[in-house]
Amino acid sequence: MDASIFDPRGFRLSPFEADLCARAREFGERVLAPRAAQWDREASFPVANYEDMRREGWLGICIPREEGGWGADFRAYCLAAAEFGRYCGATALTWNMHVCSTLWTGLLTDDLEMDEATRATHRSRRALHYDRILREGAVFSQPFSEGGAAAAGTVAFGTTATRDGGGFCINGRKIFASLAGHADYYGILCTEQHGEEKLSRRDTLYLAVPKGTPGVAVEGDWDPLGMRGTVSRNLVFRDVWVPEEAMLMPPGLYFQAASRWPHMFMTLTPTYMGLAQATLDFTIRYLRGEQPGTPPVKRRMYPTKQIAVAEMRVMLEQTKALWFQAVSEAGPDPSKEAVLRALAAQHTVMENAAALAAKAVRTCGGQSMLKTLPLERIFRDSRCGSLMLPWTAELCIDRIGRDSLYEKGEAD
Amino acid sequence: MDASIFDPRGFRLSPFEADLCARAREFGERVLAPRAAQWDREASFPVANYEDMRREGWLGICIPREEGGWGADFRAYCLAAAEFGRYCGATALTWNMHVCSTLWTGLLTDDLEMDEATRATHRSRRALHYDRILREGAVFSQPFSEGGAAAAGTVAFGTTATRDGGGFCINGRKIFASLAGHADYYGILCTEQHGEEKLSRRDTLYLAVPKGTPGVAVEGDWDPLGMRGTVSRNLVFRDVWVPEEAMLMPPGLYFQAASRWPHMFMTLTPTYMGLAQATLDFTIRYLRGEQPGTPPVKRRMYPTKQIAVAEMRVMLEQTKALWFQAVSEAGPDPSKEAVLRALAAQHTVMENAAALAAKAVRTCGGQSMLKTLPLERIFRDSRCGSLMLPWTAELCIDRIGRDSLYEKGEAD
Amino acid sequence: MDASIFDPRGFRLSPFEADLCARAREFGERVLAPRAAQWDREASFPVANYEDMRREGWLGICIPREEGGWGADFRAYCLAAAEFGRYCGATALTWNMHVCSTLWTGLLTDDLEMDEATRATHRSRRALHYDRILREGAVFSQPFSEGGAAAAGTVAFGTTATRDGGGFCINGRKIFASLAGHADYYGILCTEQHGEEKLSRRDTLYLAVPKGTPGVAVEGDWDPLGMRGTVSRNLVFRDVWVPEEAMLMPPGLYFQAASRWPHMFMTLTPTYMGLAQATLDFTIRYLRGEQPGTPPVKRRMYPTKQIAVAEMRVMLEQTKALWFQAVSEAGPDPSKEAVLRALAAQHTVMENAAALAAKAVRTCGGQSMLKTLPLERIFRDSRCGSLMLPWTAELCIDRIGRDSLYEKGEAD
Amino acid sequence: MDASIFDPRGFRLSPFEADLCARAREFGERVLAPRAAQWDREASFPVANYEDMRREGWLGICIPREEGGWGADFRAYCLAAAEFGRYCGATALTWNMHVCSTLWTGLLTDDLEMDEATRATHRSRRALHYDRILREGAVFSQPFSEGGAAAAGTVAFGTTATRDGGGFCINGRKIFASLAGHADYYGILCTEQHGEEKLSRRDTLYLAVPKGTPGVAVEGDWDPLGMRGTVSRNLVFRDVWVPEEAMLMPPGLYFQAASRWPHMFMTLTPTYMGLAQATLDFTIRYLRGEQPGTPPVKRRMYPTKQIAVAEMRVMLEQTKALWFQAVSEAGPDPSKEAVLRALAAQHTVMENAAALAAKAVRTCGGQSMLKTLPLERIFRDSRCGSLMLPWTAELCIDRIGRDSLYEKGEAD
């Protein structure tokens, strides 16, 4: 079995974290790795993986312990998710969408402010939601992008919800909607529309739409470079009605979360952290002549390859350390410096995962381009992270630069 | 129509070169670009392209004018081939294999030494060969790699030819054999075996094997990351007999060429030079909202994107200038410095093509990952160049380093 | 003797260029190199070098042949200047200021438009100027920066000249004024003031101010990181009067030159091109145990060092090829692409010279930090190029990015 | 006052660490920063700083609490030393040599194995040593390099000690001996010579030589690029006698320490960690127009500069996180992975400190080259770290590459 990405001793993991990671790794090697090529080839959703995840309890990883889940906190989840990503990027990335629906409604919301009554209502609603996951094995997704500036966090989502007879009527369109057609519930971020008023980010709602609801349609093709198993087609909502209890968070809470708990946007990174590790894993195995599916030819004695491996390892250790530090700092009301560090970590993981894979291909050579080996898939998958909203590589750079030079309220 | 990669005025092209490039570009836009996605998707050989190339005369580009060809010299060919690569990497790369069979037997051989009689024989044999191309439209390939050190140029090819009744009997195996199953003739590099003697690089032969010859087999799957249209499966030769006239070069000449005309190994670069240009072409069109198949949304006003484009352009201009200089210096008996420059150019083109594509994906964002647009294919294709023997990126670095620090005959 | 930076055969130099470079290299090795440490240590002007340059004719390199000079054109000058820079950056950089005063008034102006009478006047004035150089050995400087946006070329110079009794009255201040206190004439770029009107770049004048003229003062300290021998202190002009014949160019001509002959701003690069070459020269000599002043210890056999040298060489060849291409394209009315290439070349030379020196220090190790060897000076000198106006590394990037994405007149 | 390099909350510092860092920072700003330019200009030892450090107790930072010191452990010391380095690299680097003599004899030795009697003797000897520091204010240095392979850790030190009448007779030569002529005791690493036997690393001794001892000579000039205040001249020992009690560690212990406590070789990094932070500090202050000694001109609004700052910050956060992780893992018998991480951290800090400074100069522009501002000194100082033995940047890469691909005892 592979070593842990984060050595429990060196990184001082809690026993819970160490155990969770060990199990995630075991699951990854046993279940995810052997099937990863299939979802990629077919651009199909990893249905079989989700059956195993459901059976073995992984869908409830972040559901609070008192509600029947495993109660993993942000860091524990991220560490386990990185181990998933190491063996199958597409599964880790879709699983993340699902887990976020429990993380946001659970741990995050517990850290935020609301009045007693609101909290009681929220608790009862999320119990319903958790029940669907734990009892019925429901899978949630989290369509986010709309093709405009909303996913970048600067304007309100254009998908709207209007109050309508004890519920909401939803209209709009989400693009790159991972799990489209495969999730049991779509956790939609949309804006509550108050008559003719301009949409406001403060009115963001987070609503669970059951997949069969009339008016929900999955559209468009799906044939991308990488992360093909995510099946991120377009989701269209035309006069889709959901009852009030579909609210996964009370009104106003998403806006509060986005402002006060910004590490919530880092949850795409564990997948890529895992891919980065997988890249070095593969390279070492391959150069040692130990990669299954290849002849036992050693290539490790060439200085050019040794130096390439060293440069890869330096890059990987930088990535690991910064990412670990950032996920360790997650929590409500982080300092400005901690937020900048989270952005730097996001940028680092996404760019370095791609850079590592590119270097691995160059170092391992021609054989590694073939689809019989996992490296070329990792190469394609890893290039996608930098492009994912709301914290694309470019937006991270923009914000780090500006916020490093301006204090709140300053302008020239 | 796109502008020339190398502006005729700025780079002082000859009228022949300027005209050839203009026609190559026109052909690329008209014929190659519209079909490029198909060969990639199917991993199929660009048969239709070769029909058009045959009809329009491109198969004879380097056949000497007095033999009925267009008489392009090394640089003229490279410039035209770069324009092909810009529109379809796989076609340019396979075409290169074909053209080399005429370039090596033509221009290169004319620069090398042989006695009168040998030259006369060579001339008559190559006339046959040229005839097949010009009259019958024959396509030649050039299987090279064998999975060992031979393709790197340090030991003799393991594929052997033994003299046998007025001809040769060939045995061996070539891997990554582009055009396998599609070329009319395989131009095989093999070593003449003299009884029990150890194989010597000096005895390299270059033999044309007709595709239907008994004992020739195409084996293995072909499902790689990029350059999928090259169909580079394995070629196996079991007691394959060819007559003496199959010799594309006289005995000893390939060895002489490899030593005295090293730029011959640069012919894989034009394809990647073209891909590098295509990457910037796409990025500019995309950010200007002018890429066919995308909505007319302008993204060019973001400083982060402007700076990325600037960095890409700087890298492209470095690549273009060094490559142009190196192909301009091609010829017999180059100085040591010129050879090191050729290696530096090879390294630069291969690595920078990949780096540019990676940056373009990051800069253009999520849409550019979809297979409806050419960028993701360019991203995959461009990663392959560094891995191609005999001048892989690593071998270039090894040799530049050593030869910069040691003069001929020095050791420590 | 060192080999030519640009091999005459490989780069197809004219016999004049080849001879000029050979002589520049000989001069550099014999005269410049032995004294380079002195000017650096003392931050003093290389007076002795200028005496030798004067005696051997180097001050008139770009004065047209029919006026008594050597008649080097733009590229020939740049190639020779690179050889100077290889041996003493500060001398090459100050010499460039002097040579520009002859290049702009000579070759450049000949390429531009003016009416017959104006040209006749200009010719008689520049004859005077050339006479001072060739007969009296006068050295010219070219103070440029003012600390605002003028040197970047976007607004008019703040130093003003007002017509006053058959001449001009100059007021203003130049910073980083190389040769301050040492040039015989300051070739001042300033703006002609018309009453109360706003200063306009179209009214830029180029006036030769003799060093002893009343009102001229040299101010400020000079203790910088690198290029210490340039003595670039502040120059202050308080009611300095010069006669009309001080005009080195007719009114309006500088503006025309800056618009139509943009390669004129590349003349700072030869110095850094030479430094880049010097860095690799040193590294190879040092690792071979052949650097004078060090024990004959060979360090060339370590793979890490061989690879570092290879990476340096690749970078140097990229730099050389792009720079050579750009200086070969210099001339009136270049295409937009040629201008972008010139900016890319400028950026490349400046950044790569610094990067190469940094890598050389790392590769050669501790000894190379000592002032007894030239590398640490080259490391300091080479960092300065990116900062020099008008084409700083940042401004090059800004402009390449914008102009790649916008055609003339476009806006969003 | 500047913010802590490592935010106590974000990095979960202990109260002792947080307090120590705060005091180090206060000392750095008050005492070290104002004088830093002086030592650099004069290449003189920071005598005045050492007087203040002595008075305020900094010389005993790592002396165990029960022996009268502050009892800082490895990480606590490193964090404080980084704050020193932020304000004066040369002081931090020389202080490190001194502190190591207490860290190695204290904390490290306590972690290692020796028999009771040996430990008792060691305790009594080190008490003497600590007494000199705490009572007499003695400063220790630690000459290491000898110009051969010994400092890289692969062969025995060539400086020898022969048992001689109740003590040792030392002969040899150390180069780059920081504090030469200024330390009160030189903590010499040398090899005990047993008759004619070949020197063995197992016989390394660590002896304290009082500066006035007959036979000790300081030789050579000292005029380097950076870290000029370290006064690292050559130290020569000719028949220098010291008594047995000069042993700072029992025989064999240094060898044990080097094998079992490899993080001991990371103590040069805090200085450079501090310099890296200082580079970003300066850049932000400068671009905000708040750097003392410069006019209040804001340059922060340029996108090119914002992006450069963002890239610097990403690099700094990577560096901080990896370094913090590595110094947190210091201790006896680390896992192989932890050692590779320490080497990666060393490489990262040294290379990134230099890269950050180079980028800062480019971003801040011409003014920042002047010696009136600290940046150009930081630029020079920071380039030195990669060259320092035993863990130079190159040796880190060599070892990471090899050890990643080979398990103990493997060979090909």
XYZ file of N, CA and C in Angstrom, chain B residues 81-242:
486
model
N 6.611 22.968 -43.443
C 6.107 21.951 -42.522
C 5.567 22.585 -41.245
N 6.176 23.684 -40.819
C 5.662 24.382 -39.638
C 4.244 24.893 -39.904
N 4.013 25.354 -41.102
C 2.656 25.821 -41.428
C 1.671 24.646 -41.415
N 2.097 23.499 -41.875
C 1.235 22.306 -41.775
C 0.932 21.990 -40.295
N 1.982 22.006 -39.492
C 1.824 21.651 -38.076
C 0.858 22.559 -37.344
N 0.812 23.768 -37.804
C -0.082 24.759 -37.190
C -1.546 24.325 -37.283
N -1.871 23.559 -38.313
C -3.272 23.206 -38.539
C -3.589 21.750 -38.221
N -2.598 20.893 -38.296
C -2.818 19.500 -37.923
C -1.486 18.846 -37.592
N -1.227 18.697 -36.308
C 0.057 18.141 -35.864
C 0.301 16.745 -36.400
N -0.696 15.901 -36.368
C -0.493 14.505 -36.760
C -0.159 14.386 -38.238
N -0.818 15.193 -39.044
C -0.510 15.147 -40.472
C 0.912 15.653 -40.730
N 1.276 16.738 -40.098
C 2.614 17.285 -40.303
C 3.679 16.290 -39.866
N 3.410 15.597 -38.775
C 4.415 14.685 -38.231
C 4.587 13.445 -39.109
N 3.482 12.937 -39.623
C 3.601 11.774 -40.511
C 4.180 12.189 -41.854
N 3.765 13.347 -42.327
C 4.311 13.841 -43.598
C 5.819 13.965 -43.486
N 6.274 14.388 -42.324
C 7.708 14.533 -42.136
C 8.445 13.214 -42.342
N 7.862 12.131 -41.853
C 8.509 10.829 -42.026
C 8.681 10.547 -43.521
N 7.606 10.834 -44.248
C 7.655 10.629 -45.694
C 8.720 11.527 -46.349
N 8.657 12.797 -46.024
C 9.560 13.748 -46.686
C 11.013 13.407 -46.379
N 11.283 12.950 -45.151
C 12.669 12.612 -44.812
C 13.231 11.578 -45.772
N 12.380 10.670 -46.215
C 12.899 9.638 -47.112
C 13.382 10.266 -48.425
N 12.847 11.421 -48.761
C 13.315 12.098 -49.983
C 14.443 13.085 -49.673
N 14.387 13.649 -48.501
C 15.409 14.633 -48.108
C 16.741 13.928 -47.888
N 16.697 12.796 -47.210
C 17.930 12.066 -46.918
C 18.544 11.491 -48.186
N 17.688 10.974 -49.046
C 18.207 10.366 -50.274
C 18.590 11.434 -51.280
N 18.062 12.648 -51.111
C 18.307 13.712 -52.074
C 19.376 14.681 -51.590
N 18.899 15.793 -51.111
C 19.775 16.872 -50.672
C 20.919 16.415 -49.770
N 20.579 15.631 -48.744
C 21.612 15.223 -47.795
C 22.690 14.398 -48.465
N 22.258 13.415 -49.192
C 23.210 12.517 -49.825
C 24.081 13.265 -50.827
N 23.512 14.253 -51.474
C 24.305 15.051 -52.417
C 25.446 15.767 -51.719
N 25.250 16.082 -50.437
C 26.293 16.780 -49.669
C 27.392 15.842 -49.182
N 27.142 14.544 -49.260
C 28.090 13.603 -48.638
C 29.016 12.990 -49.676
N 30.023 12.316 -49.119
C 31.040 11.752 -50.014
C 30.734 10.307 -50.377
N 30.910 9.990 -51.656
C 30.921 8.588 -52.080
C 31.634 8.558 -53.438
N 32.070 7.382 -53.829
C 32.794 7.344 -55.098
C 31.789 7.429 -56.254
N 32.323 7.671 -57.404
C 31.482 7.904 -58.590
C 30.476 6.783 -58.831
N 31.000 5.573 -58.763
C 30.152 4.427 -59.083
C 29.009 4.314 -58.076
N 29.365 4.468 -56.818
C 28.349 4.394 -55.776
C 27.286 5.452 -56.006
N 27.749 6.634 -56.347
C 26.786 7.716 -56.544
C 25.864 7.413 -57.723
N 26.450 6.863 -58.762
C 25.620 6.536 -59.939
C 24.545 5.520 -59.561
N 24.955 4.479 -58.833
C 23.989 3.472 -58.391
C 22.917 4.113 -57.519
N 23.370 4.938 -56.589
C 22.417 5.591 -55.694
C 21.408 6.408 -56.497
N 21.925 7.127 -57.471
C 21.031 7.990 -58.262
C 19.976 7.152 -58.996
N 20.405 6.041 -59.493
C 19.419 5.257 -60.238
C 18.393 4.645 -59.289
N 18.861 4.230 -58.119
C 17.906 3.649 -57.164
C 16.909 4.687 -56.650
N 17.435 5.875 -56.321
C 16.506 6.855 -55.770
C 15.520 7.331 -56.843
N 15.927 7.263 -58.103
C 15.015 7.655 -59.185
C 13.777 6.762 -59.143
N 14.026 5.495 -58.895
C 12.955 4.518 -58.766
C 11.992 4.927 -57.649
N 12.612 5.195 -56.566
C 11.919 5.601 -55.345
C 11.103 6.881 -55.594
N 11.733 7.878 -56.197
C 11.033 9.133 -56.467
C 9.863 8.896 -57.432
N 10.124 7.983 -58.368
C 9.084 7.652 -59.315
C 7.833 7.108 -58.626
N 8.062 6.248 -57.691
C 6.916 5.678 -56.963
C 6.112 6.779 -56.281
N 6.842 7.733 -55.753
C 6.152 8.838 -55.065
C 5.411 9.711 -56.074
N 6.118 10.143 -57.096
C 5.538 11.121 -58.012
C 4.515 10.499 -58.964
N 4.786 9.281 -59.408
C 3.844 8.644 -60.353
C 2.723 7.905 -59.632
N 3.170 7.084 -58.640
C 2.189 6.197 -58.007
C 1.607 6.793 -56.731
N 2.164 7.917 -56.334
C 1.643 8.525 -55.110
C 1.988 7.746 -53.854
N 3.104 7.057 -53.894
C 3.489 6.254 -52.727
C 3.853 7.124 -51.527
N 3.467 6.642 -50.366
C 3.816 7.325 -49.114
C 4.827 6.469 -48.365
N 5.875 7.107 -47.874
C 6.927 6.404 -47.149
C 6.858 6.744 -45.662
N 7.217 5.780 -44.835
C 7.357 6.093 -43.414
C 8.783 5.781 -42.998
N 9.080 6.003 -41.769
C 10.457 5.895 -41.325
C 10.521 5.376 -39.890
N 10.201 4.125 -39.683
C 10.202 3.589 -38.318
C 11.596 3.681 -37.724
N 11.689 4.074 -36.508
C 12.979 4.465 -35.936
C 13.214 3.786 -34.586
N 12.343 4.063 -33.630
C 12.544 3.587 -32.257
C 12.434 2.075 -32.162
N 13.205 1.518 -31.243
C 13.139 0.071 -30.996
C 12.995 -0.233 -29.514
N 12.911 0.814 -28.707
C 12.752 0.597 -27.275
C 14.057 0.487 -26.526
N 15.158 0.504 -27.230
C 16.454 0.453 -26.565
C 17.222 1.730 -26.828
N 18.542 1.643 -26.798
C 19.375 2.835 -26.921
C 19.675 3.187 -28.371
N 19.255 2.342 -29.324
C 19.642 2.581 -30.712
C 19.090 3.904 -31.233
N 17.826 4.166 -30.932
C 17.215 5.377 -31.468
C 17.874 6.626 -30.915
N 18.508 6.496 -29.757
C 19.227 7.639 -29.205
C 20.564 7.820 -29.915
N 20.910 6.899 -30.766
C 22.095 7.084 -31.605
C 23.386 6.548 -31.018
N 23.301 5.830 -29.900
C 24.555 5.410 -29.274
C 24.940 3.974 -29.589
N 23.971 3.151 -29.961
C 24.333 1.789 -30.365
C 23.634 1.463 -31.683
N 24.015 0.342 -32.260
C 23.460 -0.042 -33.560
C 21.992 -0.434 -33.416
N 21.226 -0.210 -34.485
C 19.849 -0.669 -34.489
C 19.828 -2.194 -34.358
N 18.871 -2.687 -33.601
C 18.776 -4.132 -33.380
C 18.046 -4.858 -34.504
N 17.320 -4.112 -35.313
C 16.709 -4.722 -36.495
C 17.845 -5.019 -37.475
N 17.878 -6.241 -37.975
C 19.031 -6.636 -38.781
C 18.635 -6.957 -40.222
N 19.607 -6.819 -41.096
C 19.438 -7.213 -42.491
C 20.627 -8.098 -42.854
N 20.348 -9.253 -43.370
C 21.418 -10.155 -43.785
C 21.345 -10.310 -45.300
N 22.481 -10.256 -45.940
C 22.505 -10.418 -47.405
C 21.997 -11.818 -47.736
N 21.162 -11.838 -48.750
C 20.501 -13.099 -49.046
C 20.038 -13.060 -50.498
N 20.795 -13.771 -51.344
C 20.415 -13.928 -52.747
C 20.020 -12.642 -53.442
N 20.963 -11.718 -53.586
C 20.653 -10.494 -54.322
C 19.719 -9.566 -53.583
N 19.659 -9.735 -52.294
C 18.813 -8.836 -51.521
C 19.128 -8.961 -50.044
N 18.167 -8.615 -49.205
C 18.377 -8.656 -47.767
C 17.204 -9.360 -47.096
N 17.531 -10.017 -46.028
C 16.492 -10.620 -45.211
C 16.454 -9.858 -43.890
N 15.305 -9.263 -43.580
C 15.181 -8.348 -42.434
C 14.433 -9.013 -41.290
N 14.981 -8.831 -40.085
C 14.296 -9.298 -38.887
C 14.381 -8.234 -37.800
N 13.301 -8.035 -37.078
C 13.355 -7.064 -35.981
C 11.995 -6.462 -35.709
N 12.029 -5.423 -34.890
C 10.786 -4.837 -34.405
C 10.985 -3.350 -34.149
N 10.070 -2.567 -34.670
C 10.114 -1.120 -34.456
C 8.895 -0.717 -33.634
N 9.093 0.158 -32.661
C 7.953 0.638 -31.879
C 7.666 2.096 -32.246
N 6.518 2.578 -31.809
C 6.117 3.943 -32.172
C 6.356 4.194 -33.652
N 5.934 3.248 -34.482
C 6.190 3.341 -35.913
C 5.049 4.094 -36.590
N 5.228 5.396 -36.716
C 4.180 6.222 -37.317
C 3.827 5.714 -38.705
N 2.584 5.821 -39.068
C 2.032 5.380 -40.354
C 1.962 3.864 -40.492
N 2.162 3.154 -39.368
C 2.116 1.696 -39.445
C 0.774 1.266 -40.029
N 0.838 0.491 -41.092
C -0.390 0.044 -41.740
C -0.889 1.012 -42.801
N -0.281 2.164 -42.917
C -0.769 3.167 -43.851
C 0.253 3.615 -44.874
N 1.535 3.489 -44.544
C 2.543 3.851 -45.538
C 2.590 2.767 -46.608
N 2.987 3.166 -47.820
C 3.159 2.178 -48.889
C 4.516 1.503 -48.768
N 5.460 2.245 -48.239
C 6.806 1.703 -48.016
C 7.270 2.103 -46.623
N 7.884 1.169 -45.937
C 8.515 1.488 -44.654
C 10.012 1.671 -44.910
N 10.523 2.847 -44.654
C 11.964 3.098 -44.809
C 12.662 2.694 -43.527
N 13.137 1.440 -43.502
C 13.618 0.848 -42.252
C 15.095 1.128 -42.016
N 15.418 1.618 -40.835
C 16.820 1.716 -40.430
C 17.172 0.432 -39.705
N 18.173 -0.258 -40.237
C 18.538 -1.540 -39.650
C 20.045 -1.719 -39.804
N 20.564 -2.762 -39.233
C 22.009 -2.961 -39.260
C 22.334 -4.204 -40.073
N 23.291 -4.031 -40.966
C 23.681 -5.203 -41.758
C 24.469 -6.144 -40.868
N 24.045 -7.402 -40.887
C 24.706 -8.378 -40.033
C 25.732 -9.140 -40.844
N 26.983 -9.137 -40.345
C 28.064 -9.877 -40.994
C 28.372 -11.084 -40.138
N 27.768 -12.198 -40.439
C 28.040 -13.434 -39.687
C 27.792 -13.223 -38.208
N 28.794 -13.579 -37.421
C 28.624 -13.523 -35.965
C 29.111 -12.204 -35.380
N 29.625 -11.327 -36.259
C 30.200 -10.078 -35.742
C 29.180 -9.245 -34.972
N 29.707 -8.493 -34.043
C 28.880 -7.569 -33.293
C 28.319 -6.506 -34.248
N 27.078 -6.139 -34.037
C 26.471 -5.122 -34.899
C 27.196 -3.788 -34.717
N 27.371 -3.072 -35.814
C 28.060 -1.781 -35.738
C 27.206 -0.693 -36.375
N 27.208 0.484 -35.744
C 26.456 1.613 -36.294
C 26.934 1.984 -37.696
N 28.189 1.664 -37.979
C 28.723 1.971 -39.317
C 28.013 1.176 -40.407
N 27.388 0.068 -40.011
C 26.730 -0.787 -40.990
C 25.226 -0.543 -41.085
N 24.797 0.614 -40.629
C 23.370 0.921 -40.720
C 22.930 0.955 -42.183
N 21.842 0.305 -42.464
C 21.250 0.351 -43.799
C 19.897 1.044 -43.695
N 19.461 1.533 -44.827
C 18.184 2.250 -44.887
C 17.433 1.624 -46.067
N 16.505 0.754 -45.735
C 15.867 -0.075 -46.753
C 14.365 0.213 -46.883
N 13.889 0.269 -48.104
C 12.458 0.501 -48.343
C 11.741 -0.841 -48.448
N 10.831 -1.078 -47.521
C 10.091 -2.335 -47.513
C 8.642 -2.066 -47.938
N 8.199 -2.647 -49.058
C 6.804 -2.423 -49.468
C 5.848 -2.991 -48.427
N 4.755 -2.308 -48.220
C 3.908 -2.671 -47.082
C 3.360 -4.106 -47.123
N 3.125 -4.614 -48.329
C 2.516 -5.946 -48.377
C 3.506 -7.110 -48.295
N 4.784 -6.827 -48.159
C 5.791 -7.879 -48.178
C 5.514 -8.945 -47.122
N 5.634 -10.214 -47.491
C 5.420 -11.278 -46.500
C 6.359 -11.123 -45.307
N 5.812 -11.338 -44.124
C 6.627 -11.238 -42.914
C 6.489 -9.908 -42.190
N 5.889 -8.928 -42.859
C 5.669 -7.621 -42.213
C 4.344 -7.668 -41.460
N 4.366 -7.323 -40.202
C 3.117 -7.303 -39.446
C 3.006 -6.030 -38.616
N 1.785 -5.544 -38.506
C 1.508 -4.382 -37.654
C 0.844 -4.917 -36.402
N 1.370 -4.548 -35.261
C 0.857 -5.114 -34.017
C 0.585 -4.044 -32.963
N -0.179 -4.433 -31.970
C -0.374 -3.583 -30.807
C -1.514 -2.600 -30.987
N -1.957 -2.041 -29.860
C -3.005 -1.038 -29.882
C -2.400 0.335 -30.093
N -3.250 1.280 -30.241
C -2.793 2.663 -30.404
C -3.843 3.584 -29.807
N -3.602 3.986 -28.583
C -4.547 4.863 -27.898
C -3.776 5.789 -26.983
N -3.125 6.772 -27.564
C -2.228 7.627 -26.792
C -2.849 8.975 -26.430
N -2.115 9.713 -25.651
C -2.495 11.070 -25.255
C -2.659 11.989 -26.455
N -1.665 12.018 -27.311
C -1.695 12.992 -28.394
C -1.078 12.447 -29.657
N -1.079 13.267 -30.688
C -0.554 12.860 -31.996
C -1.183 11.530 -32.403
N -2.487 11.439 -32.163
C -3.200 10.180 -32.331
C -3.330 9.777 -33.802
N -3.352 10.759 -34.689
C -3.488 10.456 -36.106
C -2.234 9.845 -36.717
N -1.152 9.775 -35.943
C 0.071 9.199 -36.519
C 0.008 7.666 -36.565
N -0.901 7.095 -35.807
C -1.076 5.627 -35.775
C 0.281 4.928 -35.668
N 0.942 5.210 -34.559
C 2.317 4.728 -34.386
C 2.345 3.388 -33.662
N 1.800 2.383 -34.322
C 1.788 1.050 -33.721
C 3.137 0.355 -33.921
N 3.226 -0.872 -33.490
C 4.484 -1.614 -33.639
C 4.540 -2.272 -35.011
N 5.740 -2.331 -35.552
C 5.972 -2.970 -36.845
C 6.923 -4.134 -36.607
N 6.516 -5.290 -37.041
C 7.371 -6.451 -36.820
C 7.809 -7.025 -38.172
N 9.094 -7.366 -38.251
C 9.659 -7.937 -39.476
C 10.196 -9.330 -39.171
N 9.585 -10.316 -39.818
C 10.047 -11.687 -39.599
C 10.469 -12.272 -40.944
N 11.795 -12.403 -41.134
C 12.330 -12.934 -42.394
C 11.711 -12.236 -43.606
N 11.772 -10.953 -43.593
C 11.217 -10.151 -44.685
C 12.292 -9.944 -45.744
N 12.031 -10.385 -46.955
C 13.046 -10.256 -47.992
C 12.759 -9.057 -48.894
N 13.821 -8.277 -49.152
C 13.716 -7.181 -50.125
C 14.914 -7.266 -51.061
